[in-house]
XYZ file of C-alpha atoms in Angstrom:
258
model
C 54.491 148.502 104.367
C 56.830 151.038 102.985
C 56.006 153.895 99.994
C 57.671 151.374 97.603
C 55.813 150.771 94.006
C 54.421 147.396 93.256
C 55.193 145.946 90.060
C 54.432 143.855 87.150
C 55.288 141.015 89.321
C 52.009 142.292 91.707
C 51.607 143.079 94.866
C 48.388 145.492 95.366
C 45.829 142.777 95.948
C 47.453 142.799 99.731
C 48.455 146.837 99.612
C 45.689 149.340 101.619
C 47.666 151.830 101.184
C 50.594 151.103 103.154
C 49.112 148.659 105.393
C 49.457 145.202 104.208
C 46.454 143.127 104.587
C 44.964 139.235 103.793
C 44.419 138.156 100.847
C 40.857 138.700 100.053
C 40.237 141.774 103.269
C 40.829 144.731 100.524
C 38.104 144.668 98.371
C 35.263 145.124 101.977
C 38.046 147.960 102.966
C 37.827 150.055 99.377
C 34.007 149.151 99.486
C 34.160 150.894 102.544
C 36.467 154.073 101.763
C 34.051 154.763 98.837
C 30.657 154.208 100.416
C 32.216 157.241 103.007
C 33.302 159.326 100.154
C 30.216 159.144 97.660
C 28.320 161.746 98.027
C 32.157 164.108 97.880
C 34.153 162.067 95.167
C 34.230 165.041 92.800
C 35.751 166.666 95.777
C 37.983 164.683 96.369
C 39.572 164.524 93.660
C 39.424 168.297 93.348
C 41.345 168.522 96.467
C 44.201 165.068 95.275
C 44.754 166.846 91.860
C 44.149 170.364 92.662
C 41.029 170.888 90.309
C 43.140 169.327 86.950
C 41.479 165.905 87.185
C 38.764 167.775 85.371
C 41.192 168.751 82.598
C 42.817 165.113 82.003
C 39.390 163.658 82.165
C 38.420 166.427 78.972
C 41.470 164.821 77.583
C 40.503 161.323 78.134
C 37.671 161.342 76.135
C 39.328 163.455 73.587
C 42.093 160.761 72.905
C 39.061 158.276 72.739
C 37.027 160.432 70.154
C 33.653 158.754 70.231
C 32.297 158.735 66.808
C 29.329 160.581 66.172
C 26.716 157.602 64.616
C 24.893 155.040 66.406
C 26.107 151.691 67.684
C 29.452 152.837 69.589
C 29.554 150.652 72.672
C 31.518 151.593 75.660
C 31.883 150.106 79.350
C 33.111 152.639 81.608
C 34.271 150.786 85.088
C 34.417 151.966 88.431
C 32.779 155.098 87.090
C 29.760 155.217 89.543
C 29.540 158.774 89.556
C 29.271 159.138 85.518
C 32.019 161.640 84.937
C 33.544 159.622 82.292
C 30.493 158.537 80.630
C 28.788 161.552 80.714
C 32.218 163.363 78.943
C 31.980 160.224 76.166
C 27.930 160.703 75.356
C 28.004 164.341 75.093
C 31.157 163.890 72.477
C 29.367 161.745 70.682
C 26.469 164.257 69.923
C 24.360 161.532 72.240
C 25.309 158.897 70.050
C 26.889 156.450 72.342
C 25.590 153.709 74.624
C 27.641 153.876 77.961
C 27.064 151.022 80.731
C 29.070 153.078 83.765
C 29.815 149.576 86.203
C 31.162 149.813 89.581
C 31.211 147.701 92.410
C 30.033 150.242 95.101
C 26.402 151.136 95.167
C 26.661 154.344 96.864
C 28.608 155.210 93.923
C 26.378 154.208 91.538
C 23.472 156.035 93.563
C 25.204 159.434 93.311
C 25.647 158.582 89.409
C 21.917 157.741 88.575
C 21.044 160.939 90.205
C 23.241 163.154 88.369
C 22.697 161.440 85.071
C 19.069 162.027 85.566
C 20.009 165.881 86.226
C 21.966 166.249 83.465
C 20.131 165.122 80.527
C 22.220 161.961 79.794
C 20.305 159.211 81.591
C 18.636 157.984 78.100
C 22.396 156.788 76.541
C 23.523 155.197 80.180
C 22.819 151.757 81.987
C 24.561 151.459 85.221
C 25.169 147.963 86.695
C 27.206 147.173 90.303
C 29.501 144.801 89.477
C 33.319 143.544 90.086
C 35.672 144.620 87.412
C 37.844 141.434 88.052
C 34.525 139.298 87.117
C 32.687 141.235 84.311
C 29.067 140.139 83.713
C 29.341 140.900 79.841
C 29.764 137.869 76.617
C 32.702 138.565 74.814
C 33.416 140.727 72.067
C 30.629 143.137 73.812
C 32.519 146.553 73.859
C 34.035 149.015 71.336
C 35.674 150.960 74.121
C 36.197 150.361 77.776
C 37.778 153.235 80.107
C 38.322 153.714 83.633
C 39.361 156.870 85.902
C 40.821 156.586 88.943
C 39.693 153.706 89.621
C 42.022 150.573 88.563
C 44.223 151.196 91.599
C 41.298 150.453 93.975
C 41.218 147.063 92.072
C 42.944 144.092 94.054
C 43.534 141.766 91.660
C 44.443 144.520 88.536
C 45.855 141.407 86.429
C 42.417 139.701 86.328
C 40.940 143.185 85.632
C 43.166 143.652 82.938
C 42.670 139.812 81.602
C 38.637 140.894 81.773
C 38.933 144.432 79.872
C 40.579 142.286 76.967
C 37.835 139.796 77.023
C 34.815 141.524 76.834
C 36.545 144.456 73.826
C 35.843 143.279 70.181
C 38.454 143.189 67.735
C 39.697 146.360 67.313
C 38.330 147.690 70.276
C 40.120 150.050 72.523
C 41.337 150.232 76.238
C 41.860 153.507 78.421
C 42.848 153.972 81.838
C 43.460 157.612 83.585
C 45.095 157.371 87.012
C 46.965 159.073 89.429
C 50.916 157.884 88.583
C 54.759 158.579 89.464
C 55.507 162.121 89.225
C 58.941 162.610 87.138
C 59.666 166.319 87.525
C 61.904 167.328 89.897
C 61.041 169.527 92.725
C 57.372 169.142 91.540
C 57.874 165.530 93.315
C 58.439 166.905 96.707
C 55.815 169.414 96.614
C 53.799 166.998 95.329
C 54.069 164.608 98.343
C 54.278 167.166 100.949
C 50.691 168.178 99.726
C 49.691 165.003 99.261
C 50.590 163.712 102.854
C 50.038 166.666 105.061
C 47.393 168.442 103.267
C 45.209 166.477 101.809
C 43.902 164.208 105.057
C 43.960 167.984 106.990
C 41.873 168.741 104.079
C 39.697 165.981 104.430
C 38.577 166.131 107.830
C 38.060 169.678 107.771
C 35.776 168.796 104.681
C 33.902 165.444 105.251
C 35.100 165.090 109.138
C 36.644 162.258 108.407
C 40.556 161.462 107.329
C 41.188 158.149 107.123
C 39.523 157.504 103.437
C 42.169 160.457 101.849
C 44.923 159.065 103.718
C 44.130 155.300 102.395
C 43.848 156.999 98.541
C 47.138 159.098 99.039
C 48.556 155.920 99.761
C 47.540 154.336 97.132
C 48.871 155.947 94.557
C 51.981 155.547 96.065
C 52.242 151.815 95.553
C 50.006 151.730 92.017
C 52.935 150.369 89.398
C 54.689 153.748 87.450
C 53.755 154.402 83.931
C 56.568 151.393 82.578
C 55.182 148.514 84.922
C 51.619 148.623 83.926
C 52.169 149.344 80.598
C 53.749 146.466 80.765
C 51.042 144.407 82.780
C 48.689 145.836 79.854
C 50.887 144.371 77.678
C 50.847 141.076 79.344
C 46.791 141.067 79.350
C 47.238 140.844 75.381
C 46.868 144.843 74.324
C 48.961 145.828 71.462
C 50.202 149.310 70.715
C 50.525 150.519 74.014
C 51.281 153.777 75.301
C 50.799 156.419 77.593
C 50.846 160.406 77.993
C 51.978 162.303 81.177
C 50.073 164.754 82.662
C 51.310 167.509 85.114
C 54.298 165.721 85.299
C 53.471 162.661 85.992
C 50.946 163.369 88.246
C 48.627 161.131 86.264
C 49.109 159.241 83.272
C 46.478 158.145 80.837
C 46.807 154.590 79.132
C 45.972 153.313 75.824
C 46.235 149.395 74.468
C 43.817 148.256 71.355
C 42.919 144.328 71.519
C 44.324 143.569 68.017
C-alpha cells in the first residue's frame, strides 16, 4: 500500500499503516500494538513529536476551557493513560467529571495507576469500550475529546457519528491528531525523522520497532486537515475549524453540536 492519504470517502478501516488488511482485521492488530507500548506510551509520543505533544495537549485543554463549576461532563476517548482527562480536571479546579474510554485494557490500567498517584482519581471514571459503539445514552456529555487516537479507529465516520450522538446540544468535539505538514523543508525533515529515527529509537528503548513503524505509517494515511473537517461536518458538526501546530505536524479540530 502506498503512503497516499485517505480521504472523506474512507480507507482507514482497512489500512494498517501502509498495509491493506481485511475488513474487521484492523482493530485486533491495533489492540496488539497498544498492548505492547502501553507502559511507554508517553515516551512514544515524546519520540514522535520531540516532546511537543505535551504543549499541544495543554493548548487543547486551553481551547476547551472547562468551566470551574460542578456539572461539566467530558468524555475522553482513546485516552487510556489519562493525559487529557487529568489536564481537564485540573483546569476545571477539580470540578469537571471526566470519563476516560479506551478499547485497550492495558492502556486503561496505566491510566488508573497514574490517576491515583496524581490525586485526580475521584473525578475520573475508566471504561473499556469501543469508540464506534459508545455505551452511553444520547446527549450525555458537554464535551468529547480525543488526542492521537482517532486515526487508530477503523471506522472513523462511525466514531464521529457516535461522538455527535452522545454530546448534548451545545456540546463540543475536540480532536488532536498528527496531521499533514504544510511547511516546505519541514515536511522532508519530519519524514526523515519519522521513518528512519523513530523505529530505530523504538527498538533501542522498547526492544521493538514494529509498533513505532505502524504508528508512523498511520499518520501518513490519516485524512488531511480539510478532509477530516469535512468528515466532521458529514457527522453533523457545525462551526468546524482547526488549528495547525508546528507547521501541521499536529492539528486540533473543533466542532459543535448545534
